[in-house]
């Protein structure tokens, strides 16, 4: 196959085809020509069929990667637009968010990790709002672990769920305040706040026989802290055979990768959304083997 690569001609032809929405073999050939041009292969050259296919596959992957980056940037921009700040300095530090048709004001504290809204929480809230038909929370029993400021719990409550927001005892005061301020007389079910120290008194405070949750939600609970074993134990204790875990995680260090590997020894894990620009992945998980059972039932 003979290819004469000229950048100006390439750009003109490709723009015409893409603007017309045409994704044909000829368009892929033009992308291949551009790939060769970028690689410095200015001269005409003969390619075997296998070489052509290999380069074409490279071009298609690169094209998909660039399109994925654009989509990632657009969605991330939309998520971040949900956040706003006060027009004037208040005696309490707060941030505002627009989710589930409501203006949500979150009081924060800068002296504690758990009292700050992290981007993973926004990603999870955005998913809950924009996927309400596929992830219907109305009358569902939801528990959030590591609720922090309570944003995810608030959004889930506004979407109709009965929510239990949990965290360490020192964070419950601010958590309770935020939830009351943003859900009182606005929700079908008033959420409750409860202490949960990962791995401690789980059966006593959340007995398996009486506690059933349709969803376990978590945002940015995996980072450099010494309680990852206890966190995994907590997931294991709270998750029943029909429970769905929705978990947004920011990757920072190797700890996160190791935890994901260990998590997958107990749960089937799939990526719902991935945001490379934020280093955040949104996961859905169920008990080992239960995801396959659900899919087989759906087929029947």
mmCIF file of C-alpha atoms in Angstrom, residues 52-265:
data_model
loop_
_atom_site.group_PDB
_atom_site.id
_atom_site.type_symbol
_atom_site.label_atom_id
_atom_site.label_comp_id
_atom_site.label_asym_id
_atom_site.label_seq_id
_atom_site.Cartn_x
_atom_site.Cartn_y
_atom_site.Cartn_z
ATOM 1 C CA UNK A 52 -1.047 -1.684 7.974
ATOM 2 C CA UNK A 53 -3.457 -3.446 10.352
ATOM 3 C CA UNK A 54 -1.063 -3.047 13.260
ATOM 4 C CA UNK A 55 -0.622 0.685 12.642
ATOM 5 C CA UNK A 56 -4.342 1.119 12.061
ATOM 6 C CA UNK A 57 -5.097 -0.516 15.409
ATOM 7 C CA UNK A 58 -2.603 1.828 17.052
ATOM 8 C CA UNK A 59 -4.306 4.817 15.478
ATOM 9 C CA UNK A 60 -7.772 3.652 16.533
ATOM 10 C CA UNK A 61 -6.577 3.162 20.124
ATOM 11 C CA UNK A 62 -4.990 6.616 20.130
ATOM 12 C CA UNK A 63 -8.145 8.151 18.688
ATOM 13 C CA UNK A 64 -10.292 6.466 21.362
ATOM 14 C CA UNK A 65 -7.855 7.604 24.053
ATOM 15 C CA UNK A 66 -8.069 11.212 22.915
ATOM 16 C CA UNK A 67 -11.850 11.019 22.701
ATOM 17 C CA UNK A 68 -11.913 9.491 26.189
ATOM 18 C CA UNK A 69 -9.791 12.343 27.527
ATOM 19 C CA UNK A 70 -12.166 14.895 26.030
ATOM 20 C CA UNK A 71 -15.187 13.124 27.545
ATOM 21 C CA UNK A 72 -13.393 12.880 30.893
ATOM 22 C CA UNK A 73 -12.622 16.606 30.884
ATOM 23 C CA UNK A 74 -16.223 17.494 29.975
ATOM 24 C CA UNK A 75 -17.778 15.337 32.713
ATOM 25 C CA UNK A 76 -15.239 16.458 35.331
ATOM 26 C CA UNK A 77 -15.970 20.096 34.452
ATOM 27 C CA UNK A 78 -19.686 19.436 34.850
ATOM 28 C CA UNK A 79 -19.141 17.744 38.220
ATOM 29 C CA UNK A 80 -16.999 20.594 39.521
ATOM 30 C CA UNK A 81 -19.560 23.143 38.383
ATOM 31 C CA UNK A 82 -21.883 21.690 41.024
ATOM 32 C CA UNK A 83 -19.697 23.287 43.702
ATOM 33 C CA UNK A 84 -19.971 26.925 44.710
ATOM 34 C CA UNK A 85 -18.598 29.127 47.475
ATOM 35 C CA UNK A 86 -20.075 31.882 49.654
ATOM 36 C CA UNK A 87 -19.996 35.420 48.299
ATOM 37 C CA UNK A 88 -18.715 36.756 51.585
ATOM 38 C CA UNK A 89 -16.669 35.442 54.480
ATOM 39 C CA UNK A 90 -18.828 33.687 57.074
ATOM 40 C CA UNK A 91 -18.015 32.805 60.653
ATOM 41 C CA UNK A 92 -18.217 29.129 59.615
ATOM 42 C CA UNK A 93 -16.343 27.723 56.637
ATOM 43 C CA UNK A 94 -18.747 26.129 54.166
ATOM 44 C CA UNK A 95 -19.036 25.048 50.571
ATOM 45 C CA UNK A 96 -22.165 24.825 48.469
ATOM 46 C CA UNK A 97 -23.266 22.137 46.025
ATOM 47 C CA UNK A 98 -26.140 21.651 43.604
ATOM 48 C CA UNK A 99 -27.415 18.071 43.572
ATOM 49 C CA UNK A 100 -30.815 16.380 43.362
ATOM 50 C CA UNK A 101 -32.527 19.690 42.670
ATOM 51 C CA UNK A 102 -31.373 21.243 45.947
ATOM 52 C CA UNK A 103 -28.771 23.702 47.135
ATOM 53 C CA UNK A 104 -26.662 21.911 49.730
ATOM 54 C CA UNK A 105 -24.426 23.782 52.151
ATOM 55 C CA UNK A 106 -21.686 21.804 53.835
ATOM 56 C CA UNK A 107 -19.819 23.062 56.880
ATOM 57 C CA UNK A 108 -16.198 21.960 56.848
ATOM 58 C CA UNK A 109 -13.184 21.949 59.111
ATOM 59 C CA UNK A 110 -9.615 22.132 57.829
ATOM 60 C CA UNK A 111 -8.061 20.364 60.814
ATOM 61 C CA UNK A 112 -9.393 16.907 59.981
ATOM 62 C CA UNK A 113 -9.443 14.756 56.813
ATOM 63 C CA UNK A 114 -12.991 13.627 57.540
ATOM 64 C CA UNK A 115 -14.427 17.136 57.744
ATOM 65 C CA UNK A 116 -13.544 18.172 54.192
ATOM 66 C CA UNK A 117 -15.426 17.420 50.966
ATOM 67 C CA UNK A 118 -13.092 15.458 48.676
ATOM 68 C CA UNK A 119 -13.602 15.156 44.891
ATOM 69 C CA UNK A 120 -14.497 11.456 45.172
ATOM 70 C CA UNK A 121 -17.664 12.441 47.034
ATOM 71 C CA UNK A 122 -18.691 14.735 44.165
ATOM 72 C CA UNK A 123 -18.104 11.937 41.654
ATOM 73 C CA UNK A 124 -20.327 9.565 43.630
ATOM 74 C CA UNK A 125 -23.052 12.190 44.106
ATOM 75 C CA UNK A 126 -23.007 12.968 40.389
ATOM 76 C CA UNK A 127 -23.420 9.272 39.591
ATOM 77 C CA UNK A 128 -26.346 8.885 42.006
ATOM 78 C CA UNK A 129 -28.148 11.867 40.511
ATOM 79 C CA UNK A 130 -27.533 11.126 36.838
ATOM 80 C CA UNK A 131 -28.251 7.383 37.128
ATOM 81 C CA UNK A 132 -31.371 7.497 39.275
ATOM 82 C CA UNK A 133 -33.301 5.263 36.858
ATOM 83 C CA UNK A 134 -30.712 2.482 36.886
ATOM 84 C CA UNK A 135 -29.826 3.025 40.534
ATOM 85 C CA UNK A 136 -33.195 3.839 42.079
ATOM 86 C CA UNK A 137 -32.675 4.762 45.733
ATOM 87 C CA UNK A 138 -36.325 5.369 46.629
ATOM 88 C CA UNK A 139 -37.113 3.456 49.841
ATOM 89 C CA UNK A 140 -33.752 1.676 49.702
ATOM 90 C CA UNK A 141 -31.754 1.092 52.857
ATOM 91 C CA UNK A 142 -28.363 2.760 52.471
ATOM 92 C CA UNK A 143 -25.354 3.014 54.748
ATOM 93 C CA UNK A 144 -22.421 5.309 54.091
ATOM 94 C CA UNK A 145 -19.151 4.436 55.789
ATOM 95 C CA UNK A 146 -16.661 7.222 56.392
ATOM 96 C CA UNK A 147 -19.413 9.760 55.687
ATOM 97 C CA UNK A 148 -17.247 12.732 56.714
ATOM 98 C CA UNK A 149 -19.197 15.916 56.025
ATOM 99 C CA UNK A 150 -22.242 13.926 54.907
ATOM 100 C CA UNK A 151 -22.578 15.118 51.293
ATOM 101 C CA UNK A 152 -23.126 11.635 49.821
ATOM 102 C CA UNK A 153 -25.597 10.721 52.558
ATOM 103 C CA UNK A 154 -27.493 13.968 51.998
ATOM 104 C CA UNK A 155 -27.784 13.400 48.249
ATOM 105 C CA UNK A 156 -28.883 9.787 48.745
ATOM 106 C CA UNK A 157 -31.518 10.982 51.227
ATOM 107 C CA UNK A 158 -32.784 13.650 48.828
ATOM 108 C CA UNK A 159 -33.117 10.906 46.208
ATOM 109 C CA UNK A 160 -35.474 8.972 48.473
ATOM 110 C CA UNK A 161 -33.276 6.528 50.383
ATOM 111 C CA UNK A 162 -33.381 5.704 54.064
ATOM 112 C CA UNK A 163 -29.778 6.540 54.977
ATOM 113 C CA UNK A 164 -27.526 5.706 57.898
ATOM 114 C CA UNK A 165 -24.490 8.012 57.839
ATOM 115 C CA UNK A 166 -21.553 6.712 59.867
ATOM 116 C CA UNK A 167 -18.118 7.882 60.928
ATOM 117 C CA UNK A 168 -15.782 8.241 63.900
ATOM 118 C CA UNK A 169 -17.215 9.708 67.121
ATOM 119 C CA UNK A 170 -15.253 12.963 66.832
ATOM 120 C CA UNK A 171 -16.849 13.679 63.436
ATOM 121 C CA UNK A 172 -20.464 12.983 64.338
ATOM 122 C CA UNK A 173 -21.270 16.502 65.571
ATOM 123 C CA UNK A 174 -20.434 18.194 62.274
ATOM 124 C CA UNK A 175 -21.931 15.307 60.314
ATOM 125 C CA UNK A 176 -25.204 15.567 62.215
ATOM 126 C CA UNK A 177 -25.302 19.324 61.735
ATOM 127 C CA UNK A 178 -24.837 19.123 57.979
ATOM 128 C CA UNK A 179 -27.419 16.393 57.558
ATOM 129 C CA UNK A 180 -30.066 18.186 59.608
ATOM 130 C CA UNK A 181 -29.460 21.504 57.854
ATOM 131 C CA UNK A 182 -29.841 19.984 54.400
ATOM 132 C CA UNK A 183 -32.473 17.270 54.798
ATOM 133 C CA UNK A 184 -34.977 18.403 57.417
ATOM 134 C CA UNK A 185 -38.475 18.442 55.863
ATOM 135 C CA UNK A 186 -36.915 17.809 52.435
ATOM 136 C CA UNK A 187 -36.622 14.022 52.404
ATOM 137 C CA UNK A 188 -39.013 11.108 52.330
ATOM 138 C CA UNK A 189 -36.977 9.437 55.091
ATOM 139 C CA UNK A 190 -35.032 11.430 57.633
ATOM 140 C CA UNK A 191 -31.446 10.068 57.681
ATOM 141 C CA UNK A 192 -29.813 8.976 60.909
ATOM 142 C CA UNK A 193 -26.241 9.399 62.094
ATOM 143 C CA UNK A 194 -24.429 6.608 63.871
ATOM 144 C CA UNK A 195 -20.928 5.943 65.134
ATOM 145 C CA UNK A 196 -18.921 3.368 63.225
ATOM 146 C CA UNK A 197 -15.253 2.797 63.914
ATOM 147 C CA UNK A 198 -14.121 0.328 61.282
ATOM 148 C CA UNK A 199 -13.695 -3.197 62.595
ATOM 149 C CA UNK A 200 -14.811 -2.379 66.145
ATOM 150 C CA UNK A 201 -17.985 -3.810 67.747
ATOM 151 C CA UNK A 202 -19.505 -4.515 64.346
ATOM 152 C CA UNK A 203 -21.791 -7.319 65.490
ATOM 153 C CA UNK A 204 -22.837 -5.360 68.547
ATOM 154 C CA UNK A 205 -23.719 -2.147 66.708
ATOM 155 C CA UNK A 206 -24.728 -3.644 63.347
ATOM 156 C CA UNK A 207 -25.902 -7.223 64.004
ATOM 157 C CA UNK A 208 -26.015 -9.369 60.880
ATOM 158 C CA UNK A 209 -29.388 -10.817 61.827
ATOM 159 C CA UNK A 210 -31.219 -7.480 61.817
ATOM 160 C CA UNK A 211 -29.140 -5.096 59.689
ATOM 161 C CA UNK A 212 -29.744 -5.288 55.971
ATOM 162 C CA UNK A 213 -28.503 -2.669 53.534
ATOM 163 C CA UNK A 214 -29.383 -2.487 49.856
ATOM 164 C CA UNK A 215 -26.387 -0.231 49.238
ATOM 165 C CA UNK A 216 -23.100 0.455 50.975
ATOM 166 C CA UNK A 217 -21.575 3.745 49.845
ATOM 167 C CA UNK A 218 -18.061 4.991 50.386
ATOM 168 C CA UNK A 219 -16.047 7.903 48.992
ATOM 169 C CA UNK A 220 -12.298 8.264 49.470
ATOM 170 C CA UNK A 221 -12.043 5.847 52.382
ATOM 171 C CA UNK A 222 -8.783 4.310 51.119
ATOM 172 C CA UNK A 223 -5.666 6.395 51.617
ATOM 173 C CA UNK A 224 -2.523 6.267 53.720
ATOM 174 C CA UNK A 225 -3.988 5.206 57.074
ATOM 175 C CA UNK A 226 -3.328 2.131 59.254
ATOM 176 C CA UNK A 227 -6.914 0.806 59.256
ATOM 177 C CA UNK A 228 -7.228 -0.827 55.848
ATOM 178 C CA UNK A 229 -7.643 -4.300 57.387
ATOM 179 C CA UNK A 230 -10.463 -2.975 59.558
ATOM 180 C CA UNK A 231 -12.053 -1.262 56.549
ATOM 181 C CA UNK A 232 -12.128 -4.517 54.584
ATOM 182 C CA UNK A 233 -13.575 -6.304 57.605
ATOM 183 C CA UNK A 234 -16.308 -3.654 57.811
ATOM 184 C CA UNK A 235 -17.225 -4.053 54.132
ATOM 185 C CA UNK A 236 -17.378 -7.817 54.666
ATOM 186 C CA UNK A 237 -19.579 -7.548 57.751
ATOM 187 C CA UNK A 238 -22.119 -5.104 56.301
ATOM 188 C CA UNK A 239 -22.438 -6.658 52.842
ATOM 189 C CA UNK A 240 -25.157 -9.278 52.354
ATOM 190 C CA UNK A 241 -25.600 -11.446 49.270
ATOM 191 C CA UNK A 242 -27.871 -8.884 47.597
ATOM 192 C CA UNK A 243 -26.057 -5.746 48.768
ATOM 193 C CA UNK A 244 -24.446 -3.448 46.196
ATOM 194 C CA UNK A 245 -21.332 -1.474 47.108
ATOM 195 C CA UNK A 246 -20.777 1.883 45.380
ATOM 196 C CA UNK A 247 -17.277 3.069 46.081
ATOM 197 C CA UNK A 248 -15.401 6.095 44.688
ATOM 198 C CA UNK A 249 -11.662 6.039 45.186
ATOM 199 C CA UNK A 250 -8.807 8.378 44.404
ATOM 200 C CA UNK A 251 -5.538 6.635 43.587
ATOM 201 C CA UNK A 252 -2.581 8.283 45.288
ATOM 202 C CA UNK A 253 -0.100 5.623 46.393
ATOM 203 C CA UNK A 254 0.531 1.901 45.989
ATOM 204 C CA UNK A 255 -1.642 1.277 49.083
ATOM 205 C CA UNK A 256 -4.749 1.829 46.981
ATOM 206 C CA UNK A 257 -3.744 -0.793 44.405
ATOM 207 C CA UNK A 258 -2.944 -3.346 47.100
ATOM 208 C CA UNK A 259 -6.267 -2.739 48.819
ATOM 209 C CA UNK A 260 -8.175 -3.210 45.549
ATOM 210 C CA UNK A 261 -6.415 -6.549 45.071
ATOM 211 C CA UNK A 262 -7.398 -7.682 48.556
ATOM 212 C CA UNK A 263 -10.924 -6.352 48.130
ATOM 213 C CA UNK A 264 -11.352 -8.547 45.067
ATOM 214 C CA UNK A 265 -10.699 -11.692 47.089
#
